[in-house]
Amino acid sequence: MSNSTVSFKTDLLKHHVRYYGWLPFCKKRKELAQPILKCGRHQRSLRYFTFCAVSAMDVYMLNLEHVISSDSNKPFKNVTFFDKNDDLVEETKRGIPGATGFTGDFTKLVLTDNDDADEEWEGVKSSDLLDAPSDKPDDRHTRKEQVQTAKRFSLSMSFPYDIINLDLEGYVFRPGDTFPGEMIRALRHVFRWQRRSLRLGIDLKEKNFGYLNGFTLMFTTQVGPENLTDEYLAALRQIIDENIESDEQLASILEERTGTKEADKLQSQDFDEFFQIAIPKQLAKMLMEEDWCVDPNSGIRAFAFERQYDGGSYRMLHFVMHVNRQQPIRDWRMSKDPTSEAREQYGKVVRKIFDEPVDFVTDGSLDKQKLGEHIKRIHSRSKKYRV
Amino acid sequence: MERKIRVGEKALAHLSRGLYRSPASALRELVSNAWDANATSVRISTGYPNFYEIRVSDNGDGFSRRDFETLMEGTREEIGGIGNSLKRSRSVQLTNNRQIIGRLGIGMLGISQFCPSFVVTSKVKGERGFSARVRLYDLLKQQLDSDSEEIVSPQAVDVGVYEFVDSDLSKVPVGTTIYADDVHPTFIQSFQTSCSAPDFEEPSLDWSENIQHFSRQRTLQELGHYWRLIWELSLACPLPYVNSKALPEGLVKQDNDRLRRYDFEVFLDNIKLAKPIHLCGNEHGYTCYAIPRQEKRTYGKPVCYHGYIAVQEGHQLQPDELRGILIRIKDVAIGYYDTSMLDYRYNEGPRSRWVTGEVFISDGLEDALNLDRESFNRFHPEFRELQNYLHETLQHKIFREVYKKLDQRSEMRKEVRKDYHATILREVVQSSSEKKVRFKSIKGTAKDKPDREVRVEGTDSGMTVAMPDVVVYKTKKSARDLARAIFAIYEISQKKNSPTERQRTFYDLIQKLLFRW
């Protein structure tokens, strides 16, 4: 999702996050994924889903660093991206040829009236959804319905991915959104879709690579909005309170870090800190509910920086984490609740979130030379591929 | 008293429902529009592999909001509206010696065949630009047939609506973009299905690899819709060849240079298109004929053309779609290769499947074009002029040469076969004799009635087998070598001492011979 006021091609604050946050995690993901990249004789590459901007800096970076490999025919065929409008999608495709682009509003595409719609798609192909209906006229309304359903299907069937980068650029909770918020609901679908087994066409045949046992998630959001309703605030406070209730030591850790052990006081005294603590917990909790769990060894690495604009400043938060599938997977368990091991790991992750402060990046803390050189290499890479 | 015949507006309105045979034809029209607008680059995005949106953008001159209104509705000052192209009514100078392609201004509606609603964005240099949503009516045929008052009036027939859309066009470059986001589900389904077939191979960004892929297919139907779209579009558009040696003997070098000078590129899903033709490496070579520039006149009108015909000797062209003659008017293909070769009346058997050719019309034949720009009125005098020339050339020059080469190859094959049979006989006979066996020929023809017998003479050092020319034997030609070989074996076996030995030797040698023959 693009923000036209910042040049992502050269912005060092953002690149610090890419270089020190995203890149090490993605390289680790490549290492962790090695055993599952094979299906018999066939090898696949890592698959990457991103909300990259037109500059596609993250894509080029991962290509430069050999995390996502190029296919000589279609260099970025393992990349799927989303953008707001067709101009941006087209421009991005020129930059990363072979990538699949989806146009439009991500949440509007992902969400339907029926949150269990995915369950009905077993054995369905997207072309089936486009069959001419016997009882409806060939008009715009009918066509739009068909195509929207098929498009959603195509997006969902493109999952799972080894690395997912949800770089929102805006707010995770949008003004006017009904609780729990469209993006949160959409994320649940994404985590559900990640549970699918991976089937790819290789050498003219479909190969089943099985379920992913893990993936890497990057998540970016702006802190706010300022007028977040009580419903949302209450939900975020509840997450912190729940954690504290389940682990006594967390209260003292929180107090040591923020000066208070009460979520509501934290919210009123330091909203940014409150948000920075609550959001990753929200993510970790959602993942656990969807049969995943954040890896407790690496935890959730968090970065933040401020951006200035005419009216003031705003804060961006970046999270990156490894996510593991609960074992045995939900389909093979009697109970659909999270496993005890997952709960335990969740507890450890939560403690780390309390324990480890956000890496606050400022202009003064940047290694400008190193980052600048790396950016130059990425720009050279982009020139190599642009059509 | 003479009276006028009018064509009803409904006729044209029906045309807007569907004029083109394939999506490639509709896209070709948009490419032609871009050409006419002096674009140097056209980018088509099909949304592959999902095909939910189609986008065609060019960096041409664009057109103004007023021109668009005139195109859509017509005004009192300018007779516009769909079908009344402004391109021909105004004198327009195109860049790089290009000639105007489009003539009726219905090209833009071509895309509506598979996408009834789309957004047109266009910007002229120095102007703000505009964006408009165009929406053709659903169920148009029913409304036309029933003379629905909503769309049929005494003055005109409405086929849809359009409205200007407020958008920030400050960053939009000069040119035109058509963004089709209401692609028909049937179109999407067809293309998705073709790309998910088990044997589907992804097209390459390297055009020469795509040409190789085309040439491995017997017919393009085997490749599915998406590959067909690539083929048809690359064939139809005024594009260069993959290189100057795309055809043998430099047949297209000059045309390729000319096409490159137009400075016009078309990309489909980031694949840079070129003509999908590359003939090389045929075992028996090619018969090539460069059609020199012809300047004729029919009923006072000029008909000028040049081109080439190439015959792939001994092998059927692949894919099938490359067979026949393709006519280009101003470098834009009219339909596909015509396998009838403009209704060539002689049956050349399988040789006709070896022929491919292109004719570049630089003047004339536009009046002979049918409305879809994919076929001709076969009885138009200008078409007949071209047809007569081509048929004359095919019959008296091309196929004459082809048959000559065919005979030469046939003779060569006979010689090779003869040598081969002689070698087998020699080896079989030698294998059964401890002495050296020598073969020699007895010259003669059937007319002289010479001896048909094979003579075998044995000496201490070896055996000599004297064999007459095969022509003395009254058998089918293909059986003569075998007949002589059998007689030779008979005579050789007769030299054995006892009947038993003679019989055994005969049986043994005949079996060996026939096993290897």
mmCIF file of C-alpha atoms in Angstrom, chain B residues 25-316:
data_model
loop_
_atom_site.group_PDB
_atom_site.id
_atom_site.type_symbol
_atom_site.label_atom_id
_atom_site.label_comp_id
_atom_site.label_asym_id
_atom_site.label_seq_id
_atom_site.Cartn_x
_atom_site.Cartn_y
_atom_site.Cartn_z
ATOM 1 C CA SER B 25 -8.539 -8.682 -32.717
ATOM 2 C CA ALA B 26 -10.088 -6.262 -30.260
ATOM 3 C CA LEU B 27 -6.722 -5.567 -28.644
ATOM 4 C CA ARG B 28 -5.189 -5.166 -32.066
ATOM 5 C CA GLU B 29 -7.574 -2.290 -32.684
ATOM 6 C CA LEU B 30 -6.411 -0.553 -29.550
ATOM 7 C CA VAL B 31 -2.830 -1.065 -30.631
ATOM 8 C CA SER B 32 -3.733 0.459 -33.991
ATOM 9 C CA ASN B 33 -5.218 3.432 -32.172
ATOM 10 C CA ALA B 34 -1.973 3.848 -30.271
ATOM 11 C CA TRP B 35 -0.022 3.658 -33.514
ATOM 12 C CA ASP B 36 -2.227 6.328 -35.013
ATOM 13 C CA ALA B 37 -1.580 8.442 -31.931
ATOM 14 C CA ASN B 38 2.181 8.328 -32.519
ATOM 15 C CA ALA B 39 2.836 6.081 -29.545
ATOM 16 C CA THR B 40 6.214 4.374 -29.364
ATOM 17 C CA SER B 41 5.161 1.929 -26.685
ATOM 18 C CA VAL B 42 1.977 0.053 -25.913
ATOM 19 C CA ARG B 43 1.673 -2.038 -22.783
ATOM 20 C CA ILE B 44 -1.051 -4.595 -22.464
ATOM 21 C CA SER B 45 -1.669 -6.281 -19.165
ATOM 22 C CA THR B 46 -4.100 -9.181 -19.097
ATOM 23 C CA GLY B 47 -3.862 -9.787 -15.366
ATOM 24 C CA TYR B 48 -2.209 -13.134 -16.117
ATOM 25 C CA PRO B 49 -2.679 -15.701 -14.586
ATOM 26 C CA ASN B 50 -6.012 -14.497 -13.191
ATOM 27 C CA PHE B 51 -7.306 -12.239 -16.008
ATOM 28 C CA TYR B 52 -9.651 -10.240 -13.800
ATOM 29 C CA GLU B 53 -8.605 -6.896 -15.259
ATOM 30 C CA ILE B 54 -7.215 -5.882 -18.608
ATOM 31 C CA ARG B 55 -5.274 -2.750 -19.210
ATOM 32 C CA VAL B 56 -3.936 -1.185 -22.375
ATOM 33 C CA SER B 57 -1.820 1.906 -22.091
ATOM 34 C CA ASP B 58 0.210 3.842 -24.588
ATOM 35 C CA ASN B 59 2.476 6.859 -24.605
ATOM 36 C CA GLY B 60 0.898 8.419 -27.665
ATOM 37 C CA ASP B 61 -0.496 11.880 -28.136
ATOM 38 C CA GLY B 62 -3.623 11.158 -26.137
ATOM 39 C CA PHE B 63 -6.851 12.877 -26.919
ATOM 40 C CA SER B 64 -8.631 15.754 -25.342
ATOM 41 C CA ARG B 65 -11.809 15.667 -23.344
ATOM 42 C CA ARG B 66 -13.584 17.425 -26.180
ATOM 43 C CA ASP B 67 -12.389 14.899 -28.726
ATOM 44 C CA PHE B 68 -13.592 12.140 -26.463
ATOM 45 C CA GLU B 69 -17.013 13.735 -26.153
ATOM 46 C CA THR B 70 -17.172 14.064 -29.904
ATOM 47 C CA LEU B 71 -16.142 10.457 -30.340
ATOM 48 C CA MET B 72 -18.791 9.277 -27.910
ATOM 49 C CA GLU B 73 -21.649 11.562 -28.867
ATOM 50 C CA GLY B 74 -20.884 13.678 -31.870
ATOM 51 C CA THR B 75 -21.511 17.445 -31.799
ATOM 52 C CA ARG B 76 -23.118 19.948 -34.094
ATOM 53 C CA GLU B 77 -19.749 21.219 -35.276
ATOM 54 C CA GLU B 78 -18.144 17.823 -35.735
ATOM 55 C CA ILE B 79 -19.906 14.757 -36.958
ATOM 56 C CA GLY B 80 -18.546 12.317 -34.435
ATOM 57 C CA GLY B 81 -20.112 9.473 -32.598
ATOM 58 C CA ILE B 82 -18.961 5.912 -32.857
ATOM 59 C CA GLY B 83 -18.164 5.040 -36.438
ATOM 60 C CA ASN B 84 -17.327 8.562 -37.506
ATOM 61 C CA SER B 85 -13.652 8.621 -36.930
ATOM 62 C CA LEU B 86 -12.001 11.969 -36.578
ATOM 63 C CA LYS B 87 -8.758 10.414 -37.759
ATOM 64 C CA ARG B 88 -9.623 10.456 -41.404
ATOM 65 C CA SER B 89 -11.631 13.672 -41.369
ATOM 66 C CA ARG B 90 -8.617 15.626 -40.168
ATOM 67 C CA SER B 91 -5.229 15.582 -41.795
ATOM 68 C CA VAL B 92 -2.918 14.003 -39.274
ATOM 69 C CA GLN B 93 0.809 13.679 -39.665
ATOM 70 C CA LEU B 94 2.215 10.588 -38.014
ATOM 71 C CA THR B 95 5.726 10.138 -36.760
ATOM 72 C CA ASN B 96 8.444 8.010 -38.390
ATOM 73 C CA ASN B 97 6.684 7.758 -41.751
ATOM 74 C CA ARG B 98 3.793 5.826 -40.344
ATOM 75 C CA GLN B 99 0.505 5.723 -42.154
ATOM 76 C CA ILE B 100 -2.820 5.927 -40.358
ATOM 77 C CA ILE B 101 -4.315 2.502 -39.755
ATOM 78 C CA GLY B 102 -7.760 2.978 -38.205
ATOM 79 C CA ARG B 103 -10.639 4.223 -40.205
ATOM 80 C CA LEU B 104 -13.936 4.089 -38.448
ATOM 81 C CA GLY B 105 -13.240 4.872 -34.828
ATOM 82 C CA ILE B 106 -14.982 1.793 -33.524
ATOM 83 C CA GLY B 107 -11.738 0.258 -32.309
ATOM 84 C CA MET B 108 -12.270 1.476 -28.783
ATOM 85 C CA LEU B 109 -15.504 -0.436 -28.520
ATOM 86 C CA GLY B 110 -13.794 -3.642 -29.576
ATOM 87 C CA ILE B 111 -12.803 -4.313 -26.007
ATOM 88 C CA SER B 112 -16.437 -4.125 -24.974
ATOM 89 C CA GLN B 113 -16.961 -7.555 -26.501
ATOM 90 C CA PHE B 114 -15.470 -9.094 -23.425
ATOM 91 C CA CYS B 115 -15.572 -6.144 -21.064
ATOM 92 C CA PRO B 116 -18.755 -4.060 -21.186
ATOM 93 C CA SER B 117 -17.425 -1.387 -18.859
ATOM 94 C CA PHE B 118 -14.049 0.263 -18.782
ATOM 95 C CA VAL B 119 -12.287 3.467 -17.836
ATOM 96 C CA VAL B 120 -10.561 5.631 -20.408
ATOM 97 C CA THR B 121 -7.876 7.970 -19.163
ATOM 98 C CA SER B 122 -6.127 10.228 -21.592
ATOM 99 C CA LYS B 123 -3.876 13.207 -21.455
ATOM 100 C CA VAL B 124 -2.664 15.510 -24.156
ATOM 101 C CA LYS B 125 0.555 17.417 -23.639
ATOM 102 C CA GLY B 126 -0.030 20.613 -21.741
ATOM 103 C CA GLU B 127 -3.542 19.688 -20.673
ATOM 104 C CA ARG B 128 -5.017 18.370 -17.500
ATOM 105 C CA GLY B 129 -6.319 15.144 -19.004
ATOM 106 C CA PHE B 130 -9.548 13.322 -18.296
ATOM 107 C CA SER B 131 -10.849 10.057 -17.036
ATOM 108 C CA ALA B 132 -14.189 8.609 -18.073
ATOM 109 C CA ARG B 133 -16.083 5.462 -17.218
ATOM 110 C CA VAL B 134 -17.706 3.939 -20.300
ATOM 111 C CA ARG B 135 -20.486 1.470 -19.782
ATOM 112 C CA LEU B 136 -22.258 -0.334 -22.576
ATOM 113 C CA TYR B 137 -25.797 -1.393 -21.885
ATOM 114 C CA ASP B 138 -26.355 -4.922 -20.735
ATOM 115 C CA LEU B 139 -28.678 -7.067 -22.836
ATOM 116 C CA LEU B 140 -28.228 -4.656 -25.762
ATOM 117 C CA LYS B 141 -29.399 -7.032 -28.469
ATOM 118 C CA GLN B 142 -32.751 -7.553 -26.795
ATOM 119 C CA GLN B 143 -33.243 -3.815 -26.443
ATOM 120 C CA LEU B 144 -32.306 -3.160 -30.049
ATOM 121 C CA ASP B 145 -34.546 -5.904 -31.337
ATOM 122 C CA SER B 146 -37.466 -4.634 -29.328
ATOM 123 C CA ASP B 147 -36.823 -0.989 -30.312
ATOM 124 C CA SER B 148 -36.640 -0.097 -26.674
ATOM 125 C CA GLU B 149 -37.432 3.589 -26.298
ATOM 126 C CA GLU B 150 -34.699 3.869 -23.751
ATOM 127 C CA ILE B 151 -32.059 3.481 -26.398
ATOM 128 C CA VAL B 152 -33.653 3.837 -29.836
ATOM 129 C CA SER B 153 -34.717 7.256 -30.993
ATOM 130 C CA PRO B 154 -35.387 8.679 -34.471
ATOM 131 C CA GLN B 155 -32.036 10.491 -34.483
ATOM 132 C CA ALA B 156 -29.692 7.899 -33.042
ATOM 133 C CA VAL B 157 -29.254 4.708 -31.120
ATOM 134 C CA ASP B 158 -27.594 4.762 -27.734
ATOM 135 C CA VAL B 159 -25.412 1.801 -26.930
ATOM 136 C CA GLY B 160 -24.319 2.854 -23.489
ATOM 137 C CA VAL B 161 -23.386 5.700 -21.229
ATOM 138 C CA TYR B 162 -20.225 7.375 -20.124
ATOM 139 C CA GLU B 163 -19.375 9.822 -17.396
ATOM 140 C CA PHE B 164 -16.289 11.769 -16.554
ATOM 141 C CA VAL B 165 -14.643 10.772 -13.320
ATOM 142 C CA ASP B 166 -12.865 13.170 -10.999
ATOM 143 C CA SER B 167 -9.372 11.947 -10.350
ATOM 144 C CA ASP B 168 -5.916 13.315 -9.763
ATOM 145 C CA LEU B 169 -4.222 13.092 -13.121
ATOM 146 C CA SER B 170 -1.228 15.222 -12.279
ATOM 147 C CA LYS B 171 1.114 12.247 -12.302
ATOM 148 C CA VAL B 172 -0.465 10.559 -15.298
ATOM 149 C CA PRO B 173 1.843 10.758 -18.302
ATOM 150 C CA VAL B 174 0.768 11.881 -21.748
ATOM 151 C CA GLY B 175 -1.005 9.064 -23.537
ATOM 152 C CA THR B 176 -4.058 6.911 -23.151
ATOM 153 C CA THR B 177 -4.963 4.085 -20.847
ATOM 154 C CA ILE B 178 -7.953 1.852 -21.103
ATOM 155 C CA TYR B 179 -8.591 -0.079 -17.933
ATOM 156 C CA ALA B 180 -11.169 -2.811 -18.199
ATOM 157 C CA ASP B 181 -12.313 -3.946 -14.763
ATOM 158 C CA ASP B 182 -15.579 -5.524 -15.804
ATOM 159 C CA VAL B 183 -14.074 -8.405 -17.731
ATOM 160 C CA HIS B 184 -16.730 -10.938 -18.564
ATOM 161 C CA PRO B 185 -16.615 -14.078 -16.386
ATOM 162 C CA THR B 186 -16.715 -16.299 -19.460
ATOM 163 C CA PHE B 187 -13.585 -14.691 -20.820
ATOM 164 C CA ILE B 188 -11.856 -15.013 -17.454
ATOM 165 C CA GLN B 189 -12.908 -18.606 -17.116
ATOM 166 C CA SER B 190 -11.668 -19.558 -20.585
ATOM 167 C CA PHE B 191 -8.274 -18.017 -20.054
ATOM 168 C CA GLN B 192 -7.849 -19.300 -16.504
ATOM 169 C CA THR B 193 -8.747 -22.796 -17.618
ATOM 170 C CA SER B 194 -6.282 -22.713 -20.489
ATOM 171 C CA CYS B 195 -3.490 -21.617 -18.151
ATOM 172 C CA SER B 196 -4.204 -24.276 -15.606
ATOM 173 C CA ALA B 197 -4.089 -27.158 -18.087
ATOM 174 C CA PRO B 198 -1.583 -29.821 -16.977
ATOM 175 C CA ASP B 199 0.650 -29.300 -20.015
ATOM 176 C CA PHE B 200 0.596 -25.510 -19.890
ATOM 177 C CA GLU B 201 4.020 -23.944 -20.213
ATOM 178 C CA GLU B 202 4.494 -20.380 -19.097
ATOM 179 C CA PRO B 203 5.480 -17.959 -21.825
ATOM 180 C CA SER B 204 8.974 -16.602 -21.576
ATOM 181 C CA LEU B 205 10.153 -13.027 -21.427
ATOM 182 C CA ASP B 206 12.617 -14.115 -24.108
ATOM 183 C CA TRP B 207 10.745 -13.921 -27.389
ATOM 184 C CA SER B 208 12.951 -16.404 -29.231
ATOM 185 C CA GLU B 209 11.989 -19.063 -26.680
ATOM 186 C CA ASN B 210 8.348 -18.361 -27.366
ATOM 187 C CA ILE B 211 8.883 -18.769 -31.097
ATOM 188 C CA GLN B 212 10.504 -22.133 -30.452
ATOM 189 C CA HIS B 213 7.539 -23.101 -28.351
ATOM 190 C CA PHE B 214 5.148 -22.158 -31.166
ATOM 191 C CA SER B 215 7.156 -24.122 -33.710
ATOM 192 C CA ARG B 216 7.030 -27.292 -31.626
ATOM 193 C CA GLN B 217 3.236 -27.399 -31.838
ATOM 194 C CA ARG B 218 1.349 -28.955 -34.655
ATOM 195 C CA THR B 219 -1.399 -26.415 -34.085
ATOM 196 C CA LEU B 220 -1.774 -23.482 -31.728
ATOM 197 C CA GLN B 221 -5.075 -24.823 -30.502
ATOM 198 C CA GLU B 222 -3.011 -27.236 -28.431
ATOM 199 C CA LEU B 223 -1.569 -24.288 -26.504
ATOM 200 C CA GLY B 224 -4.795 -22.744 -25.311
ATOM 201 C CA HIS B 225 -6.229 -19.250 -25.318
ATOM 202 C CA TYR B 226 -3.413 -17.359 -23.668
ATOM 203 C CA TRP B 227 -0.732 -18.564 -26.050
ATOM 204 C CA ARG B 228 -3.089 -17.955 -28.946
ATOM 205 C CA LEU B 229 -3.564 -14.408 -27.772
ATOM 206 C CA ILE B 230 0.199 -13.895 -27.751
ATOM 207 C CA TRP B 231 0.508 -15.376 -31.216
ATOM 208 C CA GLU B 232 -2.395 -13.493 -32.744
ATOM 209 C CA LEU B 233 -1.408 -10.164 -31.310
ATOM 210 C CA SER B 234 2.230 -10.495 -32.256
ATOM 211 C CA LEU B 235 1.189 -11.524 -35.738
ATOM 212 C CA ALA B 236 -1.348 -8.757 -36.214
ATOM 213 C CA CYS B 237 0.584 -5.731 -34.965
ATOM 214 C CA PRO B 238 3.051 -3.697 -37.039
ATOM 215 C CA LEU B 239 6.101 -5.096 -35.293
ATOM 216 C CA PRO B 240 9.570 -6.111 -36.395
ATOM 217 C CA TYR B 241 10.715 -9.721 -36.689
ATOM 218 C CA VAL B 242 12.832 -11.304 -34.008
ATOM 219 C CA ASN B 243 15.823 -10.429 -36.201
ATOM 220 C CA SER B 244 16.675 -9.767 -39.862
ATOM 221 C CA LYS B 245 17.383 -13.452 -40.425
ATOM 222 C CA ALA B 246 13.936 -14.541 -39.339
ATOM 223 C CA LEU B 247 13.428 -15.851 -42.844
ATOM 224 C CA PRO B 248 16.047 -17.344 -45.134
ATOM 225 C CA GLU B 249 17.898 -15.534 -47.895
ATOM 226 C CA GLY B 250 17.316 -12.164 -46.281
ATOM 227 C CA LEU B 251 13.683 -12.194 -47.368
ATOM 228 C CA VAL B 252 12.578 -9.808 -44.672
ATOM 229 C CA LYS B 253 15.711 -7.784 -44.027
ATOM 230 C CA GLN B 254 14.460 -4.618 -45.676
ATOM 231 C CA ASP B 255 11.002 -4.896 -44.195
ATOM 232 C CA ASN B 256 12.498 -5.529 -40.796
ATOM 233 C CA ASP B 257 14.620 -2.405 -41.083
ATOM 234 C CA ARG B 258 11.564 -0.456 -42.065
ATOM 235 C CA LEU B 259 9.521 -1.831 -39.182
ATOM 236 C CA ARG B 260 12.271 -0.982 -36.720
ATOM 237 C CA ARG B 261 12.364 2.573 -37.987
ATOM 238 C CA TYR B 262 8.740 2.995 -36.954
ATOM 239 C CA ASP B 263 9.983 2.770 -33.364
ATOM 240 C CA PHE B 264 6.915 0.974 -32.077
ATOM 241 C CA GLU B 265 6.914 -1.574 -29.268
ATOM 242 C CA VAL B 266 4.126 -3.691 -27.886
ATOM 243 C CA PHE B 267 4.391 -5.506 -24.576
ATOM 244 C CA LEU B 268 1.955 -8.134 -23.448
ATOM 245 C CA ASP B 269 2.352 -8.938 -19.765
ATOM 246 C CA ASN B 270 5.882 -7.574 -19.965
ATOM 247 C CA ILE B 271 6.743 -9.809 -22.900
ATOM 248 C CA LYS B 272 8.057 -7.688 -25.716
ATOM 249 C CA LEU B 273 6.323 -8.929 -28.838
ATOM 250 C CA ALA B 274 7.842 -9.461 -32.250
ATOM 251 C CA LYS B 275 6.530 -11.300 -35.275
ATOM 252 C CA PRO B 276 6.190 -14.966 -34.357
ATOM 253 C CA ILE B 277 7.962 -16.169 -37.469
ATOM 254 C CA HIS B 278 11.388 -17.723 -37.671
ATOM 255 C CA LEU B 279 12.290 -20.221 -40.359
ATOM 256 C CA CYS B 280 15.653 -21.871 -40.247
ATOM 257 C CA GLY B 281 17.331 -25.225 -39.971
ATOM 258 C CA ASN B 282 15.172 -27.213 -42.365
ATOM 259 C CA GLU B 283 16.985 -30.329 -43.553
ATOM 260 C CA HIS B 284 16.124 -29.772 -47.217
ATOM 261 C CA GLY B 285 16.294 -26.025 -47.109
ATOM 262 C CA TYR B 286 13.799 -23.490 -48.421
ATOM 263 C CA THR B 287 12.564 -22.253 -51.729
ATOM 264 C CA CYS B 288 12.311 -18.517 -51.408
ATOM 265 C CA TYR B 289 10.748 -15.969 -53.648
ATOM 266 C CA ALA B 290 10.860 -12.264 -52.947
ATOM 267 C CA ILE B 291 7.849 -10.565 -54.475
ATOM 268 C CA PRO B 292 9.254 -7.418 -56.016
ATOM 269 C CA ARG B 293 7.337 -4.217 -55.557
ATOM 270 C CA GLN B 294 4.251 -4.223 -57.751
ATOM 271 C CA GLU B 295 2.528 -1.032 -58.762
ATOM 272 C CA LYS B 296 -0.765 -1.685 -60.490
ATOM 273 C CA ARG B 297 -3.960 0.204 -61.075
ATOM 274 C CA THR B 298 -7.523 -1.067 -61.018
ATOM 275 C CA TYR B 299 -10.364 1.195 -62.007
ATOM 276 C CA GLY B 300 -8.019 4.125 -61.689
ATOM 277 C CA LYS B 301 -6.933 3.260 -58.158
ATOM 278 C CA PRO B 302 -3.405 2.251 -57.236
ATOM 279 C CA VAL B 303 -2.618 -1.158 -55.785
ATOM 280 C CA CYS B 304 0.973 -1.409 -54.566
ATOM 281 C CA TYR B 305 2.506 -4.300 -52.742
ATOM 282 C CA HIS B 306 5.532 -6.459 -52.221
ATOM 283 C CA GLY B 307 6.335 -9.447 -50.069
ATOM 284 C CA TYR B 308 7.719 -12.932 -50.073
ATOM 285 C CA ILE B 309 6.781 -16.558 -50.329
ATOM 286 C CA ALA B 310 8.863 -19.218 -48.619
ATOM 287 C CA VAL B 311 8.483 -22.960 -48.975
ATOM 288 C CA GLN B 312 9.878 -25.253 -46.349
ATOM 289 C CA GLU B 313 11.070 -28.103 -48.547
ATOM 290 C CA GLY B 314 10.020 -31.571 -47.556
ATOM 291 C CA HIS B 315 8.406 -30.731 -44.241
ATOM 292 C CA GLN B 316 5.049 -29.374 -43.180
#
